Coordinates of C-alpha atoms and ligand atoms in Angstrom, one line a residue:
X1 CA 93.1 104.3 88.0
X2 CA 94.7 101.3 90.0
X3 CA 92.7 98.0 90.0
X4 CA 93.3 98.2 93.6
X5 CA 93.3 101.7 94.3
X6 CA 93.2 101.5 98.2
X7 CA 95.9 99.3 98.3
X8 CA 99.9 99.6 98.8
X9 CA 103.2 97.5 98.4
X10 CA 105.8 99.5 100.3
X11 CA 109.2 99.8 98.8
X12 CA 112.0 99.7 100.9
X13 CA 116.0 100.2 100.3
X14 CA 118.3 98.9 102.6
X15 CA 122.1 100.8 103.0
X16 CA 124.5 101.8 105.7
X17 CA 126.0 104.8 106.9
X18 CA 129.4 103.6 105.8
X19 CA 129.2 105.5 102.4
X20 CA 128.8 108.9 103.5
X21 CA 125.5 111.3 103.1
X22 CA 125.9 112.2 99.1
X23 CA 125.6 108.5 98.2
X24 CA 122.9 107.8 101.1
X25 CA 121.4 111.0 99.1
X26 CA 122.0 109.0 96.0
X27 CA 120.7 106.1 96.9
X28 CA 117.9 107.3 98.4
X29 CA 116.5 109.4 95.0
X30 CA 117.3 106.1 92.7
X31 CA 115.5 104.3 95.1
X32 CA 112.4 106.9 94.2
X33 CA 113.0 106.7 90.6
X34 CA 112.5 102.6 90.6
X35 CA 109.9 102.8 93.0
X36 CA 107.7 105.5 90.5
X37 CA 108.5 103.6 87.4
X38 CA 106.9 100.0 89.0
X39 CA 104.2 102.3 90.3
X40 CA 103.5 103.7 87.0
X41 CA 103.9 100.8 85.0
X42 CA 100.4 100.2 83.5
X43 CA 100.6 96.3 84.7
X44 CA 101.0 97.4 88.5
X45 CA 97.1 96.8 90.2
X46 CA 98.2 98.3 93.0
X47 CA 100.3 101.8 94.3
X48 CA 104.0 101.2 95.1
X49 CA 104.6 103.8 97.5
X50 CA 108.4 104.7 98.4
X51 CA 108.9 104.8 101.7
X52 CA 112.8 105.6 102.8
X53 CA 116.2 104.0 102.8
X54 CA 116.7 102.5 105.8
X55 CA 120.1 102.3 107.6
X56 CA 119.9 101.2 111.3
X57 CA 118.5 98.6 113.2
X58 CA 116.0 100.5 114.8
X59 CA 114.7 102.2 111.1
X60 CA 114.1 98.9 110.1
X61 CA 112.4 97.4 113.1
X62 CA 110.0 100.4 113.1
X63 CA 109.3 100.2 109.2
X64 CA 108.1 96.6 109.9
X65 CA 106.2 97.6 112.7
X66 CA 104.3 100.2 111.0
X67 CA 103.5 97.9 107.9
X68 CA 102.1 95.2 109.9
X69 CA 99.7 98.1 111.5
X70 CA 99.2 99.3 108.0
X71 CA 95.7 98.3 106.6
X72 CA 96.5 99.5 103.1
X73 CA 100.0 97.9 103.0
X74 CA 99.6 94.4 101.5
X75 CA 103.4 93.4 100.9
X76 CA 107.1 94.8 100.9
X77 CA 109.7 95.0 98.1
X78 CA 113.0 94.9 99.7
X79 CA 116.1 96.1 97.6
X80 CA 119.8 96.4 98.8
X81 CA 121.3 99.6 96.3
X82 CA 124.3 99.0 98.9
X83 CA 125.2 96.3 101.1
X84 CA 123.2 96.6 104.2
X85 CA 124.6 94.5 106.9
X86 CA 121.9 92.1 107.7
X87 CA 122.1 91.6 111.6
X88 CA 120.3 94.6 111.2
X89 CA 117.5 93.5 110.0
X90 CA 116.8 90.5 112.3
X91 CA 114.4 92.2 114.4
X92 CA 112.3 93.8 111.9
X93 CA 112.1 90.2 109.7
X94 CA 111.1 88.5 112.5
X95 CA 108.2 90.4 113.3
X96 CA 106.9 91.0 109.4
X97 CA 103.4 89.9 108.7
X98 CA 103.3 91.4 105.5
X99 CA 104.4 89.1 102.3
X100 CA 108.2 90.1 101.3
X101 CA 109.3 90.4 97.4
X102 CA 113.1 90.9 97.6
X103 CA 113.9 92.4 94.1
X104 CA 117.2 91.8 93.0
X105 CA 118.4 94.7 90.5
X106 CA 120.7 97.3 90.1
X107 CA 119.9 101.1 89.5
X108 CA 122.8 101.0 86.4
X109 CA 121.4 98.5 83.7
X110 CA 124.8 98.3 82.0
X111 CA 128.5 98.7 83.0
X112 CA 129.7 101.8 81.6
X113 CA 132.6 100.1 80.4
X114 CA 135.1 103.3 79.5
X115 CA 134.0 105.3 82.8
X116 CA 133.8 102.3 85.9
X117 CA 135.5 103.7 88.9
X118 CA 135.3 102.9 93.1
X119 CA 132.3 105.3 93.0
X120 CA 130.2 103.4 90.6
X121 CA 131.5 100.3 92.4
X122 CA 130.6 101.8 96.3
X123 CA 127.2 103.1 94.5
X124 CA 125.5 100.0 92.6
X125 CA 126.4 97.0 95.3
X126 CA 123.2 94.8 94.6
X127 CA 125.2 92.3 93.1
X128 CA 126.9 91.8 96.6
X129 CA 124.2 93.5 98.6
X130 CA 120.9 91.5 97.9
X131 CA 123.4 88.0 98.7
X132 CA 123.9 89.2 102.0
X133 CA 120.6 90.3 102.0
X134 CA 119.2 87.2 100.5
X135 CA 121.0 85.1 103.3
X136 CA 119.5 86.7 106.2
X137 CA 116.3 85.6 104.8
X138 CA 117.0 82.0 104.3
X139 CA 118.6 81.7 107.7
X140 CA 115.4 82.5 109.3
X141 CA 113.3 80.2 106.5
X142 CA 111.2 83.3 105.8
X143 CA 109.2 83.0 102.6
X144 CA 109.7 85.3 100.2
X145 CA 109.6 85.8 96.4
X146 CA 112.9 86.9 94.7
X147 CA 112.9 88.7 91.2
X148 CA 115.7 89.0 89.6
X149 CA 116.6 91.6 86.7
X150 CA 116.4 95.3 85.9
X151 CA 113.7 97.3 86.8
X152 CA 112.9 98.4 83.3
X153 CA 112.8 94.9 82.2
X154 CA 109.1 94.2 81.3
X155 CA 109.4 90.7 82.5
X156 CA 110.6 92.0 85.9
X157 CA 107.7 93.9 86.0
X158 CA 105.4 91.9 84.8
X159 CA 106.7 89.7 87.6
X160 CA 106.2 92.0 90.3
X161 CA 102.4 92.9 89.2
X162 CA 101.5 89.7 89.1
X163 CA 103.0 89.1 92.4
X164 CA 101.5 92.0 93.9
X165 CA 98.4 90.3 92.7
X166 CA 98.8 87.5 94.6
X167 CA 99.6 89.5 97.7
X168 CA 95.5 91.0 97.0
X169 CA 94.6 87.2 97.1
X170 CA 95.9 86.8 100.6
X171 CA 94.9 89.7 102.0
X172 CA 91.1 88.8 100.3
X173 CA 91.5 85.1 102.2
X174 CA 92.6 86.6 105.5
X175 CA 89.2 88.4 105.7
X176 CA 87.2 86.4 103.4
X177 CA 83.8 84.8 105.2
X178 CA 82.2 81.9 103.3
X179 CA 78.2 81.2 104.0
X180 CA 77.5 77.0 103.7
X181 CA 74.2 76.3 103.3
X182 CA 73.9 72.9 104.4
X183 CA 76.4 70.3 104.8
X184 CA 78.8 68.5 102.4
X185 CA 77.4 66.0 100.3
X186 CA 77.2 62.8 101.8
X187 CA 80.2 60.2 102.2
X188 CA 82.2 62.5 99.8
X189 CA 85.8 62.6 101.2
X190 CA 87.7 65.6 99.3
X191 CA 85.3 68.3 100.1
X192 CA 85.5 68.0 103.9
X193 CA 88.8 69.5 105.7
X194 CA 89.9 71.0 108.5
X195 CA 87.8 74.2 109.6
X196 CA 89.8 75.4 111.9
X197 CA 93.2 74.6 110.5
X198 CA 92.0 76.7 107.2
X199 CA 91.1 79.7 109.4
X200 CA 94.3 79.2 111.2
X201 CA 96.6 78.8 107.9
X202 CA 94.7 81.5 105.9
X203 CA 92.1 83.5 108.0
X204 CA 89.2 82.8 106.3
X205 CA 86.0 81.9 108.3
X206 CA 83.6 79.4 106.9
X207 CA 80.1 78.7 108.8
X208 CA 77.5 77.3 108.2
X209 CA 73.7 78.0 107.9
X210 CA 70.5 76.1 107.9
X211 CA 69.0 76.4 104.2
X212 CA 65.6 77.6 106.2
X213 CA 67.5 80.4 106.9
X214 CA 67.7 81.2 103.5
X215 CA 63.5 79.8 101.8
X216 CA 62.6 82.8 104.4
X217 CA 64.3 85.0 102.5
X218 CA 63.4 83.3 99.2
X219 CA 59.9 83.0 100.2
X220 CA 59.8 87.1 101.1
X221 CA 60.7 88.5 97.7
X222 CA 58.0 89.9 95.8
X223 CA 56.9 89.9 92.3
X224 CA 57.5 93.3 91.7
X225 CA 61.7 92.7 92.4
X226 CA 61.2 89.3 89.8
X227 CA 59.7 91.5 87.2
X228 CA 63.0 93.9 87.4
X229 CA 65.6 91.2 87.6
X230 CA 63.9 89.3 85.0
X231 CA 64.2 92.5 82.7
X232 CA 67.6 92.2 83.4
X233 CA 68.0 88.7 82.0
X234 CA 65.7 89.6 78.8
X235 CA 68.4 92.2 77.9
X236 CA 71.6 89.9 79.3
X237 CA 70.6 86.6 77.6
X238 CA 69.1 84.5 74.8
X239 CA 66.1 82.7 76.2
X240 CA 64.9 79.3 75.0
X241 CA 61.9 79.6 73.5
X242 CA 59.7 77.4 75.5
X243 CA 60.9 79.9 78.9
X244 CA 59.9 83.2 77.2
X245 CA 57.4 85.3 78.9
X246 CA 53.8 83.4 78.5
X247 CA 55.3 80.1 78.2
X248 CA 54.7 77.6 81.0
X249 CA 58.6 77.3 81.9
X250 CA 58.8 81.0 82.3
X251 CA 57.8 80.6 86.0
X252 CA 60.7 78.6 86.4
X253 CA 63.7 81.3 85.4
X254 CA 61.0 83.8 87.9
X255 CA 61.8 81.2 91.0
X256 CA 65.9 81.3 90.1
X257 CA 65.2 85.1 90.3
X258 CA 63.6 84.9 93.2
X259 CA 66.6 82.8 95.1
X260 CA 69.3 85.6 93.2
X261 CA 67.7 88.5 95.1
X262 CA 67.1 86.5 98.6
X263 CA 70.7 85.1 98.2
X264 CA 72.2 88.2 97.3
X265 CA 70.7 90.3 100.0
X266 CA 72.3 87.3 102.3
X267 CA 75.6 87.7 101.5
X268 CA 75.6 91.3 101.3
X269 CA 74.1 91.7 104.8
X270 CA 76.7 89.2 106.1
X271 CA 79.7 90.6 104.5
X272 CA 80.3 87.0 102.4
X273 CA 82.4 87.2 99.7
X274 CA 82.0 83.0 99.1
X275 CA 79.0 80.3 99.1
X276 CA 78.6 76.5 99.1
X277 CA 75.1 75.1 98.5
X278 CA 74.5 71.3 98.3
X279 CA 71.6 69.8 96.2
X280 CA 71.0 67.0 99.0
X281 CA 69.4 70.1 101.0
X282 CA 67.4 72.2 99.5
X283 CA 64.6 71.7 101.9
X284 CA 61.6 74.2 101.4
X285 CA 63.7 75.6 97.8
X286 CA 61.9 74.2 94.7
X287 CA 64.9 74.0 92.3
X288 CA 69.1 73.8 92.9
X289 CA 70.2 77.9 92.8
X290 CA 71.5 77.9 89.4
X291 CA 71.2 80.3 87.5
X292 CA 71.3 82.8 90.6
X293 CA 74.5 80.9 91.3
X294 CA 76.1 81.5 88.2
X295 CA 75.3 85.3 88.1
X296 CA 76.3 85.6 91.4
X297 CA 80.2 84.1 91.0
X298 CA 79.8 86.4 87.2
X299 CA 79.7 89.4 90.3
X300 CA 82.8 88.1 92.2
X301 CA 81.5 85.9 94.9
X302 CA 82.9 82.2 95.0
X303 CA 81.6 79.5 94.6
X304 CA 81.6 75.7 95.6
X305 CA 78.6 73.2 95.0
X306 CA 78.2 70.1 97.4
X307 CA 79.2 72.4 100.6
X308 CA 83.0 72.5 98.8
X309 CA 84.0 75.6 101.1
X310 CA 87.6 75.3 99.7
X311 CA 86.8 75.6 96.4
X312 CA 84.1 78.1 96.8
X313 CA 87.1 80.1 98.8
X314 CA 89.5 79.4 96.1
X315 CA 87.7 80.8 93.4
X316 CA 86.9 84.4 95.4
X317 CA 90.4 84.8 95.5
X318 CA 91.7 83.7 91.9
X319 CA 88.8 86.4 90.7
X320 CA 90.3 88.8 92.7
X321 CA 93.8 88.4 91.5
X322 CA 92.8 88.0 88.3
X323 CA 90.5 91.0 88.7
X324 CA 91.1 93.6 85.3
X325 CA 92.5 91.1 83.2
X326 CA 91.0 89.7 80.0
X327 CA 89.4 85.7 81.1
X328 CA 87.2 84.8 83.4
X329 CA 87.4 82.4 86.3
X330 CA 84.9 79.7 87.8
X331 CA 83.9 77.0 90.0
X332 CA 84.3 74.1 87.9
X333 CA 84.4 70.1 87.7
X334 CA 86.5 67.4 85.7
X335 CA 83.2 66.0 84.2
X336 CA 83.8 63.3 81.3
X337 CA 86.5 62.5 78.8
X338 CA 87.0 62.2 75.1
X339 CA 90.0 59.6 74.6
X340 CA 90.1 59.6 71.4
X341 CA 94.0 58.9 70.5
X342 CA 94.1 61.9 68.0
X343 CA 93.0 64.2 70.5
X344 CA 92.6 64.1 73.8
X345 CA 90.5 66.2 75.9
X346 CA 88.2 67.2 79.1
X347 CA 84.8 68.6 79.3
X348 CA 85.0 70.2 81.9
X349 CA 81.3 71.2 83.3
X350 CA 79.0 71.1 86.3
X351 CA 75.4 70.0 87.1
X352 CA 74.7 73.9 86.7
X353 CA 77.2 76.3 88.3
X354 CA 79.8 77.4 86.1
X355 CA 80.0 80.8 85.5
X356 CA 79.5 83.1 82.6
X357 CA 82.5 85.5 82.4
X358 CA 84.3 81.6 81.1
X359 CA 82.3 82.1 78.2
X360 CA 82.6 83.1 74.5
X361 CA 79.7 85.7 75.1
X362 CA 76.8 83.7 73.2
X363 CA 75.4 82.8 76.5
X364 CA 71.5 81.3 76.5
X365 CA 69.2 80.6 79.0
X366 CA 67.5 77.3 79.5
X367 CA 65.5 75.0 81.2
X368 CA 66.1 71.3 81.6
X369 CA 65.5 68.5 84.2
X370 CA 68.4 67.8 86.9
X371 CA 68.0 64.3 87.3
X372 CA 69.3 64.2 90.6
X373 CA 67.9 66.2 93.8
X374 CA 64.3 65.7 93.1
X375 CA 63.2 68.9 92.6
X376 CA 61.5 71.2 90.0
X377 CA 63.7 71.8 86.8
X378 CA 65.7 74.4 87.1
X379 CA 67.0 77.4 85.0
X380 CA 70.9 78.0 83.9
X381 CA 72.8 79.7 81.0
X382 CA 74.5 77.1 79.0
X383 CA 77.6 78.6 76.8
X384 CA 81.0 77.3 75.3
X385 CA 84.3 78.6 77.0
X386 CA 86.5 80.1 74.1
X387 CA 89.9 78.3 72.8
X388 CA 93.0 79.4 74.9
X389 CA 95.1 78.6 77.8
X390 CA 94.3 78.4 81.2
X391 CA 94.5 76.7 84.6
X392 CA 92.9 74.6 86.9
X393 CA 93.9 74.8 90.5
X394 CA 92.5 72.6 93.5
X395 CA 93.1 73.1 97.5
X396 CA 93.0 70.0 99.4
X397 CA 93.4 69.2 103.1
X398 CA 95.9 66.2 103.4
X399 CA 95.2 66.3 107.4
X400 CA 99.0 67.4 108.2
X401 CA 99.1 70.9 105.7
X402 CA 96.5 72.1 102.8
X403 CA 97.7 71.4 99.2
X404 CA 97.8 73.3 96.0
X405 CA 97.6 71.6 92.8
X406 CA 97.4 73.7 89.5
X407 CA 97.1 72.3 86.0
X408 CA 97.7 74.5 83.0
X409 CA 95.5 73.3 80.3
X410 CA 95.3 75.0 76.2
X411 CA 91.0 75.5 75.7
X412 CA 90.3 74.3 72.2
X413 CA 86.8 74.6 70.5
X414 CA 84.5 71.6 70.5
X415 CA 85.3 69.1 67.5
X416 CA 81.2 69.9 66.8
X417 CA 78.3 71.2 68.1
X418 CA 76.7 69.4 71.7
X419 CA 73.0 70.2 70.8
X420 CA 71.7 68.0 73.6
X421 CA 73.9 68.9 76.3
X422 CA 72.3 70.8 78.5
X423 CA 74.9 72.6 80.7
X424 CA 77.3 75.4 80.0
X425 CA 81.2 73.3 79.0
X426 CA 84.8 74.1 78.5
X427 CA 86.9 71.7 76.3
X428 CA 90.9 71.3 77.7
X429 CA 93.7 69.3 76.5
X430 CA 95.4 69.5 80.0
X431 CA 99.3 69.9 80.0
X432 CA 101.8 68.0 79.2
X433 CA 99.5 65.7 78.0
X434 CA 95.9 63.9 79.1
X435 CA 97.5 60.7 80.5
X436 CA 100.5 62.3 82.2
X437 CA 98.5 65.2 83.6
X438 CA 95.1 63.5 85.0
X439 CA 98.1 60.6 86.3
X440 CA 100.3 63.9 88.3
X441 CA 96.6 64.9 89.2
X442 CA 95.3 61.9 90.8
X443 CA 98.8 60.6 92.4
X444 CA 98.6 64.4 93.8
X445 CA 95.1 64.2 95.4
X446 CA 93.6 67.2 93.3
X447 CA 89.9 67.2 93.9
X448 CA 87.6 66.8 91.1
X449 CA 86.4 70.2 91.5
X450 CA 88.3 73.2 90.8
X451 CA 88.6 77.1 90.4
X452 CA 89.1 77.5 86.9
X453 CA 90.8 80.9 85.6
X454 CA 91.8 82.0 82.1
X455 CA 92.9 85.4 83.9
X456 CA 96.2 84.2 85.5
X457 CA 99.3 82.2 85.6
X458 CA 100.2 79.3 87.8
X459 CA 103.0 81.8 89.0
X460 CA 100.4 84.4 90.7
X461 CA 99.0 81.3 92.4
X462 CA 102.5 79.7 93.3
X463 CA 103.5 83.3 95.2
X464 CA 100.2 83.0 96.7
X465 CA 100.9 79.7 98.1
X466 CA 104.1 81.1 99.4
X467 CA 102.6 83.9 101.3
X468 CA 100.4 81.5 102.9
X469 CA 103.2 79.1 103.6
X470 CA 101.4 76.1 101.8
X471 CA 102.2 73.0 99.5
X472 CA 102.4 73.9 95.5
X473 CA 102.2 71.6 92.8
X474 CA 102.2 72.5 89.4
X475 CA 101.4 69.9 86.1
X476 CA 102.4 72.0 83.3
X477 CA 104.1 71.1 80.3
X478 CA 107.8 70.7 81.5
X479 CA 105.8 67.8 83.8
X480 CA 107.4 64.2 83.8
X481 CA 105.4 62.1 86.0
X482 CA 108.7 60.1 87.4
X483 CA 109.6 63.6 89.1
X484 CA 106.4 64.5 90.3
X485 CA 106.1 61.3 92.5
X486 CA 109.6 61.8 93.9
X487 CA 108.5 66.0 94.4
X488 CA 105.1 63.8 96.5
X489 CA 107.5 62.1 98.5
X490 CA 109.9 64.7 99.1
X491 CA 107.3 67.2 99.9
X492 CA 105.6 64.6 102.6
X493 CA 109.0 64.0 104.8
X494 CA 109.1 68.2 103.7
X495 CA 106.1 69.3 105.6
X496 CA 106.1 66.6 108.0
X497 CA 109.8 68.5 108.9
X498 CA 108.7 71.7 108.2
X499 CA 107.6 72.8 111.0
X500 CA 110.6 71.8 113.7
X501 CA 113.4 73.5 110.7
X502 CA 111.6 77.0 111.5
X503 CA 112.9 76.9 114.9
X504 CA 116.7 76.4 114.5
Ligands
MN1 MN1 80.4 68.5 91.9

């Protein structure tokens, strides 16, 4: 079974009627034959679904026309077997809505070096084909992702799946809703951005909602729903033993069940796949959601703390890409450094809310004081995240276009055990290096929250960034930080440009 069963990438062959029907025929039963092997490769989350090789103007202007009414279609390979004059495509390009992967490979892997003749040359024309095909594309500026290699080639279609993973994240944005109880937290700068420019760029709503709205709920759930849930937690997790059943903190892990079922039933009835909450209103709630928060972004949703709608956003969609691979994904924050010169590293944390499919699996519920917010002491799992690599990636709104920057960190075990600290942590050496990579990071603009994921590489989210036609930034380990402020300054006059080089 696919990850994403109900959803398709539609695979497409471009020829002519220059070459007569048999190799049309030809061409057209090859084309099959790549299309089933992607589709059954055991990488591919979604169905590739062959469609037909298309050989006049009209064809393709209808095939585009079709996909873009298609709720099931989420992107198009393209693939020239033959060359396939590319005036004829104009129409249907300029009308595509759908994200485009033009897959650049040839049906024959190897010259058969004894046997080439004209027909194995008229037959296998990629080499010339996708060029013509690839020019088209860059005379109109379309965005597209090109893969290069034979279709056997693992890393070809390893390539593709994760690209057709990315294309799930933009469809997820384009209809994702995000509930904000509450406002941002006050005077802070990087969580705020453009509303309406989001929704425009990506689709995604975000609105807000009085936290009343919400104690209502809270307030209506009755003891009988607490006693099941909290079941649910004896079998799930180790409790502390001051918050076992009897003790007087117990009551406190009931009230976090108590905002899990009222929020829960909130975003379910309003079709959210995303939440902010801010712990500067929490009027009529007696503690910060924290434990309900964190077992609600272990169930998909997203998450963003302080009304950060961007990063609640961002981390619904890196769990959906990363959906059915091994690592988790979460909202998470650059908390506090250890800059030690032998070894230097992040922990990486939050007041409460990081989630717990980050974590080794020795997850235990606690109870501690907040210290901020002023309210009753709330209940959260605390855990360690396990060594291993991973990302951080942060959207910010630089007023003229939204910004991507992703940081691939290695996860490395703690150097020894944080028996005081009460909050679930990750330890990162961030790539290439702490000093070079928190320097790209902050000459960037990155926020100081994230959506962690140990599920997917920077390369899922760059092609996502490319569908959605926004600014990518990557700090990995090829990163020199001379570059990276020339790419900032290039990228500025870039976007500022952007827009008028579309219309030539
Ligand atoms: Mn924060």
């Amino acid at each position: 079974m696919k990850v994403f069963e109900n959803f398709e990438v539609w695979f497409v062959t471009g020829s002519q009627h220059l070459y007569g029907p048999e190799t049309l025929k030809q061409v057209a039963a090859n084309a099959q034959t790549v299309a089933s092997v992607l589709n059954e490769a055991a990488v591919m989350p979604v169905n590739i679904v062959f469609k037909q090789v298309l050989t006049t103007p009209d064809e393709i202007t209808n095939y585009f026309i079709a996909a873009n009414a298609s709720e099931k279609c989420i992107g198009i390979i393209t693939w020239c077997h033959t060359f396939s004059p590319s005036k004829m495509w104009i129409n249907g390009l300029k009308i595509s809505q759908k994200p485009i992967l033009h897959l650049h490979t040839q049906f024959n892997r190897d010259l058969p070096w004894a046997d080439i003749d004209m027909d194995f040359m008229n037959l296998n024309q990629a080499a010339h084909g996708d060029r013509e095909h690839g020019f088209i594309m860059s005379r109109m500026r379309l965005n597209r992702k090109v893969v290069v290699g034979h279709w056997q080639d693992e890393e070809v279609i390893s390539q593709i799946a994760y690209w057709t993973r990315a294309a799930m994240g933009w469809y997820e944005i384009q209809h994702l809703k995000v509930a904000r109880f509450g406002d941002n937290m006050r005077q802070v700068a990087v969580t705020e951005g453009d509303k309406v420019a989001a929704q425009i760029q990506f689709g995604l709503s975000v609105n807000g909602y009085g936290v009343g709205d919400l104690v209502e709920l809270v307030n209506a759930v009755s003891d009988a729903e607490i006693d099941n849930l909290v079941k649910d937690y004896e079998k799930q997790y180790d409790f502390a033993d001051n918050i076992k059943k009897g003790q007087p903190l117990h009551e406190h892990v009931r009230y976090q069940a108590r905002i899990e079922i009222a929020l829960r039933s909130f975003l379910e009835k309003g079709g959210f796949g995303a939440f902010t909450t801010t712990f500067e209103d929490l009027h009529g709630l007696k503690q910060l959601p924290g434990l309900a928060s964190q077992r609600l972004m272990a169930d998909g949703y997203g998450f963003g703390a302080e009304g950060d709608w961007k990063h609640a956003a961002l981390v619904r969609v890196l769990k959906v890409m990363g959906k059915g691979l091994q690592g988790g994904c979460s909202f998470m924050e650059d908390y506090t450094y250890h800059l030690h010169p032998s070894g230097m590293k992040v922990l990486g944390a939050h007041m409460l809310e990081i989630c717990p499919s980050i974590s080794d699996g020795k997850v235990k519920l606690e109870v501690h004081p907040l210290g901020i917010g002023g309210k009753a002491d709330p209940a959260r799992l605390v855990f360690n995240v396990p060594a291993g690599e991973a990302l951080n990636a942060s959207l910010i709104d630089l007023g003229n276009r939204f910004r991507m920057v992703v940081n691939t960190v290695t996860c490395v075990t703690p150097d020894a055990d944080l028996p005081k600290l009460p909050v679930a942590r990750a330890l990162w050496v961030p790539h290439p290096d702490l000093k070079t990579g928190a320097a790209a990071w902050i000459y960037a603009g990155g926020a100081h929250h994230t959506a962690f994921t140990q599920a997917i590489p920077a390369q899922c989210i760059e092609d996502f960034c490319q569908m959605a036609g926004i600014e990518f930034l990557l700090i990995d380990k090829q990163t020199n930080l001379t570059h990276f402020q020339n790419e900032l300054r290039w990228n500025d006059l870039y976007y500022h440009l952007a827009n008028a080089l579309k219309n030539l």
